[in-house]
Tab-separated table of C-alpha atoms in Angstrom:
chain	number	residue	atom	x	y	z
X	1	MET	CA	9.269	-93.368	13.849
X	2	SER	CA	6.190	-95.017	15.293
X	3	LEU	CA	7.326	-96.638	18.517
X	4	ILE	CA	6.866	-93.631	20.807
X	5	GLU	CA	3.332	-92.647	21.763
X	6	LEU	CA	2.530	-88.954	21.981
X	7	PRO	CA	-0.367	-87.536	24.025
X	8	LEU	CA	-3.562	-86.583	22.214
X	9	PRO	CA	-4.129	-82.810	22.025
X	10	ASP	CA	-6.901	-80.974	23.839
X	11	SER	CA	-9.356	-79.999	21.116
X	12	ALA	CA	-10.873	-77.218	23.239
X	13	VAL	CA	-7.513	-75.485	23.511
X	14	MET	CA	-6.835	-75.927	19.799
X	15	ASN	CA	-10.223	-74.464	18.913
X	16	ALA	CA	-9.363	-71.383	20.970
X	17	ARG	CA	-6.070	-70.810	19.140
X	18	ASP	CA	-6.999	-67.505	17.518
X	19	GLN	CA	-7.995	-65.976	20.853
X	20	ILE	CA	-4.878	-67.377	22.543
X	21	VAL	CA	-2.692	-65.797	19.869
X	22	ARG	CA	-4.413	-62.433	20.367
X	23	ASP	CA	-3.879	-62.676	24.103
X	24	LEU	CA	-0.191	-63.546	23.668
X	25	VAL	CA	0.285	-60.549	21.366
X	26	GLY	CA	-1.298	-58.409	24.058
X	27	ILE	CA	1.179	-59.752	26.617
X	28	CYS	CA	4.451	-59.738	24.646
X	29	GLY	CA	3.813	-57.655	21.552
X	30	GLU	CA	3.221	-58.712	17.967
X	31	GLY	CA	6.919	-59.100	17.188
X	32	ALA	CA	7.341	-61.759	19.857
X	33	VAL	CA	4.546	-64.079	18.667
X	34	ILE	CA	4.720	-66.456	15.706
X	35	SER	CA	1.317	-67.754	14.677
X	36	ASP	CA	1.399	-68.311	10.901
X	37	GLU	CA	1.770	-71.873	9.626
X	38	ASP	CA	5.152	-71.409	7.947
X	39	GLY	CA	6.567	-69.713	11.015
X	40	ARG	CA	5.277	-72.370	13.407
X	41	ARG	CA	6.612	-75.138	11.176
X	42	THR	CA	10.130	-73.883	11.929
X	43	PHE	CA	9.557	-75.050	15.501
X	44	GLU	CA	7.738	-78.326	14.811
X	45	THR	CA	10.701	-80.510	15.812
X	46	ASP	CA	14.093	-80.469	17.470
X	47	ALA	CA	17.209	-82.490	16.575
X	48	LEU	CA	15.235	-85.750	16.961
X	49	THR	CA	13.711	-84.931	13.589
X	50	ALA	CA	11.780	-88.174	13.128
X	51	TYR	CA	9.039	-86.732	15.365
X	52	ARG	CA	7.169	-83.567	14.405
X	53	ARG	CA	4.201	-81.685	15.846
X	54	MET	CA	2.922	-78.262	14.814
X	55	PRO	CA	2.769	-76.023	17.923
X	56	LEU	CA	-0.290	-73.991	18.834
X	57	ALA	CA	1.793	-70.793	18.785
X	58	VAL	CA	5.381	-69.725	19.412
X	59	VAL	CA	6.392	-66.950	21.793
X	60	LEU	CA	9.896	-65.471	21.896
X	61	PRO	CA	9.979	-63.120	24.909
X	62	THR	CA	12.784	-60.668	25.560
X	63	SER	CA	12.567	-60.428	29.350
X	64	THR	CA	12.026	-62.564	32.429
X	65	GLU	CA	8.922	-60.531	33.202
X	66	ASP	CA	7.399	-61.418	29.844
X	67	VAL	CA	8.170	-65.106	30.443
X	68	ALA	CA	6.410	-64.840	33.802
X	69	ALA	CA	3.389	-63.156	32.232
X	70	VAL	CA	3.077	-65.850	29.545
X	71	LEU	CA	3.307	-68.679	32.073
X	72	LYS	CA	0.792	-67.037	34.388
X	73	TYR	CA	-1.619	-66.655	31.461
X	74	ALA	CA	-1.081	-70.237	30.323
X	75	LYS	CA	-1.761	-71.616	33.780
X	76	ALA	CA	-4.918	-69.555	34.163
X	77	HIS	CA	-6.255	-70.982	30.889
X	78	GLY	CA	-4.942	-74.536	31.229
X	79	ILE	CA	-2.580	-74.256	28.251
X	80	LYS	CA	0.526	-76.416	28.038
X	81	VAL	CA	3.943	-74.807	27.527
X	82	VAL	CA	7.031	-76.336	25.896
X	83	PRO	CA	10.299	-74.523	26.775
X	84	ARG	CA	12.850	-74.248	23.970
X	85	GLY	CA	16.410	-73.026	23.573
X	86	ALA	CA	17.962	-73.590	20.149
X	87	GLY	CA	16.133	-76.852	19.445
X	88	THR	CA	19.309	-78.953	19.336
X	89	SER	CA	17.900	-81.603	21.698
X	90	LEU	CA	18.625	-85.122	20.450
X	91	CYS	CA	16.018	-86.781	22.669
X	92	GLY	CA	12.903	-84.850	21.643
X	93	GLY	CA	13.133	-82.675	24.738
X	94	ALA	CA	11.821	-79.632	22.878
X	95	LEU	CA	9.268	-81.434	20.705
X	96	PRO	CA	6.098	-79.302	20.601
X	97	ALA	CA	2.531	-80.433	21.198
X	98	GLU	CA	-0.371	-79.306	19.046
X	99	ASP	CA	-2.164	-77.836	22.068
X	100	ALA	CA	0.951	-76.196	23.560
X	101	ILE	CA	2.679	-72.845	23.343
X	102	VAL	CA	6.372	-73.091	22.498
X	103	LEU	CA	8.193	-70.556	24.672
X	104	GLY	CA	11.674	-69.927	23.287
X	105	VAL	CA	14.397	-67.949	25.042
X	106	SER	CA	16.623	-67.401	21.990
X	107	LYS	CA	16.080	-63.617	22.056
X	108	MET	CA	17.232	-63.477	25.676
X	109	ASN	CA	20.934	-63.777	24.968
X	110	ARG	CA	22.647	-60.921	26.770
X	111	VAL	CA	25.701	-61.015	29.021
X	112	LEU	CA	24.464	-59.228	32.136
X	113	GLU	CA	27.526	-59.204	34.392
X	114	LEU	CA	31.161	-60.311	34.272
X	115	ASP	CA	33.152	-60.584	37.497
X	116	TYR	CA	36.686	-61.811	36.886
X	117	GLN	CA	37.803	-61.367	40.483
X	118	ASN	CA	35.080	-63.714	41.730
X	119	ARG	CA	35.141	-65.755	38.515
X	120	PHE	CA	31.533	-65.722	37.401
X	121	ALA	CA	29.399	-64.559	34.512
X	122	ARG	CA	25.697	-63.764	34.783
X	123	VAL	CA	23.934	-64.301	31.484
X	124	GLU	CA	20.526	-64.769	29.949
X	125	THR	CA	19.972	-68.379	29.018
X	126	GLY	CA	19.334	-67.789	25.323
X	127	ILE	CA	23.067	-67.185	24.893
X	128	THR	CA	24.924	-69.917	23.039
X	129	ASN	CA	27.367	-72.096	24.916
X	130	LEU	CA	30.358	-70.914	22.896
X	131	ALA	CA	29.389	-67.242	23.225
X	132	ILE	CA	30.005	-67.392	26.985
X	133	SER	CA	33.646	-68.357	26.454
X	134	ALA	CA	33.932	-65.772	23.681
X	135	ALA	CA	32.722	-63.055	26.047
X	136	VAL	CA	35.489	-63.752	28.578
X	137	ALA	CA	38.307	-64.992	26.337
X	138	GLU	CA	40.025	-61.596	26.083
X	139	GLU	CA	40.686	-61.719	29.834
X	140	GLY	CA	42.036	-65.271	29.642
X	141	PHE	CA	38.935	-67.063	30.966
X	142	PHE	CA	36.560	-69.668	29.567
X	143	TYR	CA	33.337	-71.542	30.345
X	144	ALA	CA	34.166	-75.232	30.716
X	145	PRO	CA	31.189	-77.337	29.451
X	146	ASP	CA	31.626	-77.819	25.693
X	147	PRO	CA	29.019	-80.031	23.979
X	148	SER	CA	29.704	-80.752	20.315
X	149	SER	CA	26.812	-78.465	19.357
X	150	GLN	CA	28.259	-75.582	21.405
X	151	LEU	CA	28.271	-73.238	18.420
X	152	ALA	CA	24.456	-73.461	18.248
X	153	CYS	CA	23.089	-74.848	21.518
X	154	THR	CA	21.938	-72.421	24.196
X	155	LEU	CA	22.709	-72.394	27.888
X	156	ALA	CA	18.980	-72.974	28.446
X	157	GLY	CA	19.169	-76.376	26.786
X	158	ASN	CA	22.458	-77.191	28.525
X	159	LEU	CA	20.816	-76.462	31.875
X	160	ALA	CA	17.746	-78.504	31.007
X	161	MET	CA	19.742	-81.598	30.009
X	162	ASN	CA	22.820	-81.111	32.236
X	163	SER	CA	25.036	-81.212	29.143
X	164	GLY	CA	28.724	-82.012	29.247
X	165	GLY	CA	31.159	-82.280	26.371
X	166	ALA	CA	34.664	-83.479	25.658
X	167	HIS	CA	36.302	-81.555	28.502
X	168	CYS	CA	33.873	-82.539	31.245
X	169	LEU	CA	36.259	-85.287	32.399
X	170	LYS	CA	38.323	-82.665	34.209
X	171	TYR	CA	35.901	-79.771	34.615
X	172	GLY	CA	32.565	-81.497	35.112
X	173	VAL	CA	29.217	-81.104	33.376
X	174	THR	CA	26.817	-78.165	33.507
X	175	THR	CA	25.689	-78.715	37.091
X	176	ASN	CA	29.322	-78.478	38.260
X	177	ASN	CA	29.697	-75.075	36.600
X	178	VAL	CA	26.515	-73.273	37.648
X	179	LEU	CA	26.306	-71.124	40.774
X	180	GLY	CA	22.778	-69.780	40.523
X	181	VAL	CA	19.688	-69.478	38.327
X	182	LYS	CA	16.610	-67.334	37.918
X	183	LEU	CA	13.630	-69.655	37.430
X	184	VAL	CA	10.073	-68.761	36.412
X	185	THR	CA	7.517	-71.242	37.750
X	186	MET	CA	4.315	-72.211	35.962
X	187	ASP	CA	2.258	-69.776	38.022
X	188	GLY	CA	4.492	-66.889	36.937
X	189	GLU	CA	6.535	-66.583	40.111
X	190	ILE	CA	10.178	-65.530	39.612
X	191	VAL	CA	12.492	-67.459	41.919
X	192	GLU	CA	16.228	-67.032	42.451
X	193	ILE	CA	18.147	-70.161	43.442
X	194	GLY	CA	21.805	-70.113	44.452
X	195	GLY	CA	23.819	-66.984	43.806
X	196	SER	CA	27.188	-65.744	42.613
X	197	TYR	CA	29.294	-67.885	44.934
X	198	LEU	CA	29.453	-71.438	46.249
X	199	ASP	CA	27.152	-72.447	49.118
X	200	ALA	CA	24.730	-69.552	48.769
X	201	GLU	CA	22.076	-69.185	51.450
X	202	ALA	CA	18.759	-71.082	51.442
X	203	TYR	CA	18.133	-74.619	50.238
X	204	ASP	CA	20.543	-75.994	47.649
X	205	LEU	CA	18.087	-76.799	44.867
X	206	LEU	CA	20.459	-76.308	41.942
X	207	ALA	CA	21.123	-80.026	41.526
X	208	LEU	CA	17.356	-80.574	41.351
X	209	ILE	CA	16.763	-77.825	38.791
X	210	VAL	CA	19.737	-78.472	36.485
X	211	GLY	CA	18.822	-81.487	34.388
X	212	SER	CA	15.083	-81.227	35.096
X	213	GLU	CA	14.262	-80.908	31.363
X	214	GLY	CA	11.825	-78.024	31.669
X	215	GLN	CA	9.546	-79.936	34.024
X	216	PHE	CA	9.784	-77.487	36.944
X	217	GLY	CA	9.992	-74.067	35.323
X	218	ILE	CA	11.824	-71.985	32.743
X	219	ILE	CA	15.327	-70.731	33.554
X	220	THR	CA	15.839	-67.247	32.137
X	221	GLU	CA	19.135	-66.266	33.751
X	222	ALA	CA	22.105	-68.184	35.113
X	223	THR	CA	25.272	-67.358	36.979
X	224	VAL	CA	28.035	-69.649	35.758
X	225	ARG	CA	31.601	-70.265	36.819
X	226	ILE	CA	34.301	-68.980	34.514
X	227	LEU	CA	37.780	-70.437	34.810
X	228	ARG	CA	41.231	-69.142	34.047
X	229	ALA	CA	42.473	-70.751	30.853
X	230	ALA	CA	45.427	-73.090	31.230
X	231	GLU	CA	48.879	-72.025	30.102
X	232	GLY	CA	48.734	-74.527	27.282
X	233	ALA	CA	47.082	-77.733	26.082
X	234	ARG	CA	48.005	-80.498	23.647
X	235	PRO	CA	46.220	-83.598	22.356
X	236	MET	CA	47.686	-86.944	21.390
X	237	MET	CA	46.172	-89.747	19.310
X	238	ILE	CA	46.585	-93.432	20.164
X	239	GLY	CA	45.342	-96.129	17.781
X	240	PHE	CA	44.652	-99.749	18.743
X	241	GLU	CA	43.883	-102.957	16.897
X	242	THR	CA	40.726	-103.540	18.948
X	243	SER	CA	38.149	-101.434	20.774
X	244	ALA	CA	38.716	-103.630	23.818
X	245	LYS	CA	42.361	-102.527	24.032
X	246	ALA	CA	41.325	-98.891	23.759
X	247	GLY	CA	38.854	-99.413	26.592
X	248	ILE	CA	41.526	-101.042	28.755
X	249	CYS	CA	43.858	-98.120	28.062
X	250	VAL	CA	41.216	-95.617	29.191
X	251	ALA	CA	40.611	-97.549	32.411
X	252	ARG	CA	44.349	-97.730	33.152
X	253	ILE	CA	44.894	-94.013	32.554
X	254	ILE	CA	42.114	-93.074	34.972
X	255	ALA	CA	43.262	-95.686	37.502
X	256	SER	CA	46.784	-94.211	37.407
X	257	GLY	CA	45.520	-90.996	38.991
X	258	ILE	CA	46.040	-88.787	35.943
X	259	ILE	CA	42.978	-86.785	34.941
X	260	PRO	CA	43.409	-85.529	31.364
X	261	VAL	CA	41.237	-82.692	30.138
X	262	ALA	CA	39.573	-85.099	27.715
X	263	ILE	CA	39.649	-88.695	26.534
X	264	GLU	CA	37.592	-89.212	23.375
X	265	PHE	CA	36.976	-92.506	21.546
X	266	MET	CA	36.318	-93.282	17.876
X	267	ASP	CA	36.005	-96.666	16.181
X	268	ARG	CA	36.988	-97.429	12.568
X	269	PRO	CA	33.791	-96.216	10.803
X	270	ALA	CA	33.986	-92.948	12.715
X	271	ILE	CA	37.724	-92.540	12.126
X	272	GLU	CA	37.388	-92.979	8.375
X	273	VAL	CA	34.558	-90.517	7.850
X	274	CYS	CA	35.996	-87.898	10.241
X	275	GLU	CA	39.418	-88.099	8.596
X	276	ALA	CA	37.834	-87.661	5.172
X	277	PHE	CA	36.098	-84.539	6.468
X	278	ALA	CA	38.746	-82.893	8.662
X	279	LYS	CA	42.058	-84.185	7.213
X	280	ALA	CA	43.327	-84.303	10.797
X	281	GLY	CA	45.848	-87.070	10.287
X	282	TYR	CA	43.819	-89.748	12.062
X	283	PRO	CA	45.344	-93.219	11.530
X	284	THR	CA	42.899	-95.113	9.308
X	285	ASP	CA	44.438	-98.588	9.731
X	286	VAL	CA	43.310	-98.990	13.360
X	287	GLU	CA	40.062	-100.276	14.832
X	288	ALA	CA	39.900	-97.752	17.672
X	289	LEU	CA	41.341	-94.289	18.272
X	290	LEU	CA	41.724	-92.353	21.509
X	291	ILE	CA	42.149	-88.573	21.487
X	292	ILE	CA	43.656	-87.573	24.828
X	293	GLU	CA	44.346	-83.966	25.793
X	294	VAL	CA	46.333	-82.674	28.749
X	295	GLU	CA	47.028	-79.120	29.815
X	296	GLY	CA	49.356	-77.066	31.996
X	297	SER	CA	52.826	-75.626	31.565
X	298	GLU	CA	54.973	-76.927	28.721
X	299	GLN	CA	56.892	-79.217	31.052
X	300	GLU	CA	53.686	-80.531	32.645
X	301	ILE	CA	52.274	-81.283	29.210
X	302	VAL	CA	55.407	-83.123	28.109
X	303	ASP	CA	55.578	-85.162	31.321
X	304	ARG	CA	51.905	-86.151	31.312
X	305	LEU	CA	51.852	-87.111	27.665
X	306	ALA	CA	54.974	-89.222	28.172
X	307	TYR	CA	53.386	-90.994	31.139
X	308	ILE	CA	50.189	-91.693	29.204
X	309	ALA	CA	52.285	-92.972	26.295
X	310	SER	CA	54.039	-95.391	28.655
X	311	ILE	CA	50.658	-96.786	29.733
X	312	ALA	CA	49.559	-97.136	26.112
X	313	HIS	CA	52.797	-98.884	25.081
X	314	GLU	CA	51.986	-101.744	27.453
X	315	LEU	CA	49.067	-102.523	25.095
X	316	ASN	CA	51.130	-102.342	21.880
X	317	PRO	CA	49.338	-99.489	20.094
X	318	GLN	CA	49.415	-99.423	16.308
X	319	ALA	CA	49.762	-95.649	16.239
X	320	LEU	CA	50.768	-92.944	18.711
X	321	VAL	CA	50.930	-89.335	17.540
X	322	VAL	CA	51.439	-86.234	19.677
X	323	SER	CA	50.253	-82.955	18.183
X	324	ALA	CA	53.204	-80.850	17.075
X	325	SER	CA	51.435	-77.522	16.535
X	326	ASP	CA	48.362	-75.470	17.342
X	327	GLU	CA	47.174	-76.025	13.782
X	328	GLN	CA	47.388	-79.798	14.136
X	329	SER	CA	45.599	-79.650	17.489
X	330	ALA	CA	42.789	-77.612	15.952
X	331	LYS	CA	42.378	-80.176	13.154
X	332	ILE	CA	42.291	-83.059	15.617
X	333	TRP	CA	39.467	-81.406	17.548
X	334	LYS	CA	37.707	-80.224	14.402
X	335	GLY	CA	37.336	-83.844	13.351
X	336	ARG	CA	35.925	-84.865	16.726
X	337	LYS	CA	33.589	-81.892	17.073
X	338	SER	CA	32.273	-82.432	13.542
X	339	ALA	CA	31.882	-86.181	13.936
X	340	PHE	CA	28.100	-86.368	14.130
X	341	GLY	CA	27.673	-84.288	10.996
X	342	ALA	CA	30.429	-86.185	9.205
X	343	ILE	CA	28.759	-89.548	9.929
X	344	GLY	CA	25.694	-88.172	8.167
X	345	ARG	CA	27.679	-88.429	4.921
X	346	LEU	CA	27.553	-92.216	5.292
X	347	ALA	CA	23.952	-92.795	6.294
X	348	ASP	CA	21.044	-91.633	8.368
X	349	TYR	CA	21.826	-92.313	12.008
X	350	TYR	CA	20.283	-92.472	15.453
X	351	CYS	CA	22.551	-90.913	18.097
X	352	MET	CA	22.390	-92.672	21.456
X	353	ASP	CA	23.450	-91.402	24.874
X	354	GLY	CA	24.103	-93.653	27.855
X	355	THR	CA	26.703	-93.908	30.592
X	356	ILE	CA	28.559	-96.882	32.028
X	357	PRO	CA	31.239	-97.589	34.654
X	358	LEU	CA	34.606	-97.475	32.895
X	359	GLY	CA	35.529	-101.008	33.902
X	360	HIS	CA	32.742	-102.332	31.664
X	361	LEU	CA	33.821	-100.399	28.565
X	362	PRO	CA	35.400	-103.265	26.560
X	363	HIS	CA	32.452	-105.600	27.229
X	364	VAL	CA	29.832	-102.945	26.429
X	365	LEU	CA	31.498	-101.976	23.148
X	366	GLU	CA	31.471	-105.608	22.029
X	367	GLU	CA	27.812	-105.973	23.025
X	368	ILE	CA	26.798	-102.800	21.191
X	369	SER	CA	28.294	-104.197	17.991
X	370	ALA	CA	26.523	-107.513	18.565
X	371	ILE	CA	23.160	-105.823	19.199
X	372	CYS	CA	23.343	-103.766	16.014
X	373	ALA	CA	24.506	-106.779	14.004
X	374	ARG	CA	21.425	-108.718	15.120
X	375	TYR	CA	19.283	-105.981	13.601
X	376	GLY	CA	21.376	-105.867	10.432
X	377	LEU	CA	22.533	-102.333	11.206
X	378	ARG	CA	25.946	-100.691	11.274
X	379	VAL	CA	27.165	-98.683	14.240
X	380	ALA	CA	29.856	-96.054	14.697
X	381	ASN	CA	31.041	-95.342	18.229
X	382	ILE	CA	32.121	-91.819	19.169
X	383	PHE	CA	31.991	-90.851	22.808
X	384	HIS	CA	33.497	-89.318	25.927
X	385	ALA	CA	35.491	-92.339	27.049
X	386	GLY	CA	36.967	-90.695	30.130
X	387	ASP	CA	33.659	-90.479	31.983
X	388	GLY	CA	31.929	-93.426	30.310
X	389	ASN	CA	29.408	-91.313	28.364
X	390	LEU	CA	28.672	-93.367	25.242
X	391	HIS	CA	27.321	-92.007	21.946
X	392	PRO	CA	26.812	-94.968	19.592
X	393	LEU	CA	25.567	-93.792	16.188
X	394	ILE	CA	23.249	-96.476	14.815
X	395	MET	CA	23.158	-96.146	11.030
X	396	TYR	CA	20.080	-96.926	8.940
X	397	ASP	CA	18.319	-95.995	5.710
X	398	ALA	CA	15.374	-93.707	6.401
X	399	ASN	CA	13.940	-94.505	2.952
X	400	SER	CA	13.784	-98.231	3.674
X	401	PRO	CA	10.537	-99.320	5.404
X	402	GLY	CA	11.077	-100.619	8.917
X	403	GLU	CA	14.682	-99.399	9.215
X	404	ILE	CA	13.851	-96.564	11.595
X	405	GLU	CA	11.933	-98.869	13.899
X	406	LYS	CA	14.839	-101.333	13.878
X	407	ALA	CA	17.213	-98.522	14.842
X	408	GLU	CA	14.941	-97.536	17.731
X	409	ARG	CA	14.704	-101.104	19.008
X	410	ALA	CA	18.463	-101.555	18.784
X	411	GLY	CA	18.930	-98.265	20.602
X	412	ALA	CA	16.611	-99.384	23.397
X	413	GLU	CA	18.670	-102.541	23.834
X	414	VAL	CA	21.859	-100.486	24.006
X	415	LEU	CA	20.411	-98.284	26.755
X	416	LYS	CA	19.146	-101.283	28.719
X	417	LEU	CA	22.664	-102.724	28.423
X	418	CYS	CA	24.088	-99.541	29.958
X	419	VAL	CA	21.706	-99.813	32.906
X	420	SER	CA	22.402	-103.543	33.353
X	421	VAL	CA	26.114	-102.925	33.978
X	422	GLY	CA	25.416	-100.219	36.557
X	423	GLY	CA	25.152	-97.230	34.241
X	424	CYS	CA	22.439	-94.755	33.353
X	425	LEU	CA	19.968	-94.133	30.520
X	426	THR	CA	21.455	-90.749	29.720
X	427	GLY	CA	24.645	-88.814	30.205
X	428	GLU	CA	23.930	-85.414	28.669
X	429	HIS	CA	21.175	-85.644	26.040
X	430	GLY	CA	18.357	-86.072	28.530
X	431	VAL	CA	15.300	-88.345	28.585
X	432	GLY	CA	12.784	-86.321	26.566
X	433	ILE	CA	10.438	-88.570	24.608
X	434	GLU	CA	13.230	-90.836	23.384
X	435	LYS	CA	13.958	-92.597	26.700
X	436	ARG	CA	10.675	-91.862	28.453
X	437	ASP	CA	9.329	-95.391	28.112
X	438	LEU	CA	12.667	-96.852	29.216
X	439	MET	CA	12.573	-95.107	32.592
X	440	ARG	CA	11.293	-98.298	34.224
X	441	ALA	CA	14.460	-100.061	33.081
X	442	GLN	CA	16.310	-97.901	35.590
X	443	PHE	CA	13.702	-96.857	38.164
X	444	THR	CA	11.108	-98.766	40.157
X	445	ASP	CA	7.496	-97.595	40.295
X	446	GLU	CA	8.246	-96.233	43.776
X	447	ASP	CA	11.191	-94.235	42.411
X	448	LEU	CA	9.025	-92.769	39.669
X	449	ALA	CA	6.259	-91.936	42.133
X	450	VAL	CA	8.684	-89.835	44.174
X	451	GLN	CA	9.905	-88.015	41.066
X	452	LEU	CA	6.334	-87.345	39.984
X	453	ARG	CA	5.421	-85.939	43.408
X	454	ILE	CA	8.322	-83.496	43.094
X	455	LYS	CA	7.115	-82.555	39.613
X	456	ALA	CA	3.621	-81.922	41.007
X	457	VAL	CA	5.000	-79.511	43.619
X	458	PHE	CA	6.358	-77.244	40.870
X	459	ASP	CA	3.660	-77.909	38.265
X	460	PRO	CA	0.485	-79.285	39.892
X	461	ASP	CA	-1.541	-78.900	36.680
X	462	TRP	CA	1.020	-80.863	34.603
X	463	LEU	CA	1.321	-78.116	31.982
X	464	LEU	CA	5.111	-77.821	31.585
X	465	ASN	CA	6.794	-79.796	28.798
X	466	PRO	CA	4.092	-82.478	28.604
X	467	GLY	CA	4.713	-86.020	27.397
X	468	LYS	CA	8.414	-85.947	28.287
X	469	VAL	CA	10.587	-87.783	30.842
X	470	PHE	CA	7.871	-89.770	32.652
X	471	PRO	CA	5.967	-92.750	31.180
X	472	LEU	CA	2.486	-91.585	30.204
X	473	ASP	CA	0.701	-94.186	32.306
X	474	ALA	CA	2.737	-93.194	35.371
X	475	VAL	CA	1.693	-89.575	34.868
X	476	GLU	CA	-1.978	-90.555	34.617
X	477	GLN	CA	-1.688	-92.632	37.787
X	478	ALA	CA	-0.071	-89.700	39.594
X	479	LYS	CA	-2.821	-87.354	38.443
X	480	ALA	CA	-5.524	-89.786	39.575
X	481	GLU	CA	-3.822	-90.198	42.953
X	482	ALA	CA	-3.550	-86.439	43.406
X	483	ASP	CA	-7.238	-86.013	42.563
X	484	ARG	CA	-8.175	-88.731	45.041
X	485	VAL	CA	-6.141	-87.132	47.813
X	486	ALA	CA	-7.642	-83.721	46.996
X	487	ARG	CA	-11.114	-85.227	47.429
X	488	GLY	CA	-10.199	-86.444	50.890
X	489	GLY	CA	-8.849	-89.913	50.098
X	490	VAL	CA	-5.708	-91.438	51.563
X	491	SER	CA	-2.587	-91.631	49.410
X	492	ALA	CA	-1.246	-95.018	48.453
X	493	ALA	CA	2.031	-93.776	49.964
X	494	GLY	CA	0.373	-93.803	53.380
X	495	PRO	CA	-1.397	-91.232	55.592
X	496	ALA	CA	1.837	-89.632	56.810
X	497	GLU	CA	3.216	-89.019	53.327
X	498	ALA	CA	-0.164	-87.977	51.969
X	499	ALA	CA	-0.348	-85.314	54.664
């Protein structure tokens, strides 16, 4: 891809690489530092694999204190730091820079405390999403957020991007399931925010930190809510002749007051490839498929599924199947959870992430198809329909010149469409480098200036996760303004705000 500009590296820092590596070994030990070319190449990209940069060095600490020591050293020497969990970011959020240290938390993956009476788990953030639920499953508990990559993605990345998943319709996204964090700032200070219960003392900064994409600090520990697992759960599948009808059905279900655990959407291209992979019994003669799951006692499940079926019948569905066994339910979800990988059997694809108000779902789906058709590209739609979090998969041929750029341009139009109907650029993947230059489609210059001032409070030297989230020219303007104020000038925001 060539449409996204990346900052030029600092040659002075790169020339000092050997000394920096020696210093990092002195701080964390030889086993925690990766400096050889083959080893660093493992970290040169994340899940947005079209962009690659070889990092200066990679550090994999095993304690919060080591993280603090590395950040303190980096600040003292003006070295940029890119935080990294498992590298599953789809927006380039963990893309390295040539003059930056990649600081990964994957070795910090311990469960530190389990409290079932107060329903929380305290863990290191290198733990995988699924491992949290596994740690508490024996006692009948689980951790609610469940992104499709939950087998691999770490809590660190989930916290950075405020990830969700299929079941966030009922249980919320990451920020709704975190009680407290331990954050290391760029100057090496260890800060505890929140606690092990709701409404902990001090300022409530959790909503600011969760979703901040590594711009404010590195989270090394988190206290998360664990929930008692429901008595039972069961999915149903409803197929429609048009995506518009499926969208109307979703809106009517939510409007009825029923909140299922999940409402997932697939269109025909997605249905066909997922059925070929999972053999889940998806109807392949429909244009759109909803997977809807409810939970509770057996009678609650039966009643809720029957009520949802009555809503669907008003729209004349072509197929309506209720899971009859745990095995069938597992296959239904296997197909959905494996969808992104299964689509890869058809073509290369660019996975988008935007949110919209549910009432606009039928219109937006039609427009997404029209946008991709204008570029001569196919699209498969798989997304969390219940909360309007769209994941169009724009298919292209990476070996055909110009196809990648066309996919990026089509993707930008899709995201602008989401914003135009009152939605947002991202639901759970984050901004990273992918949506950085689209931030002005959603925010005014004044909005961005406020966000950049907050960033500068945590990271005044602009060393954390550089080149992400904020348009590069806006960052340069903010730096110039800060320098002018530091020299005794008056901020463009006015004397009162400058003070």
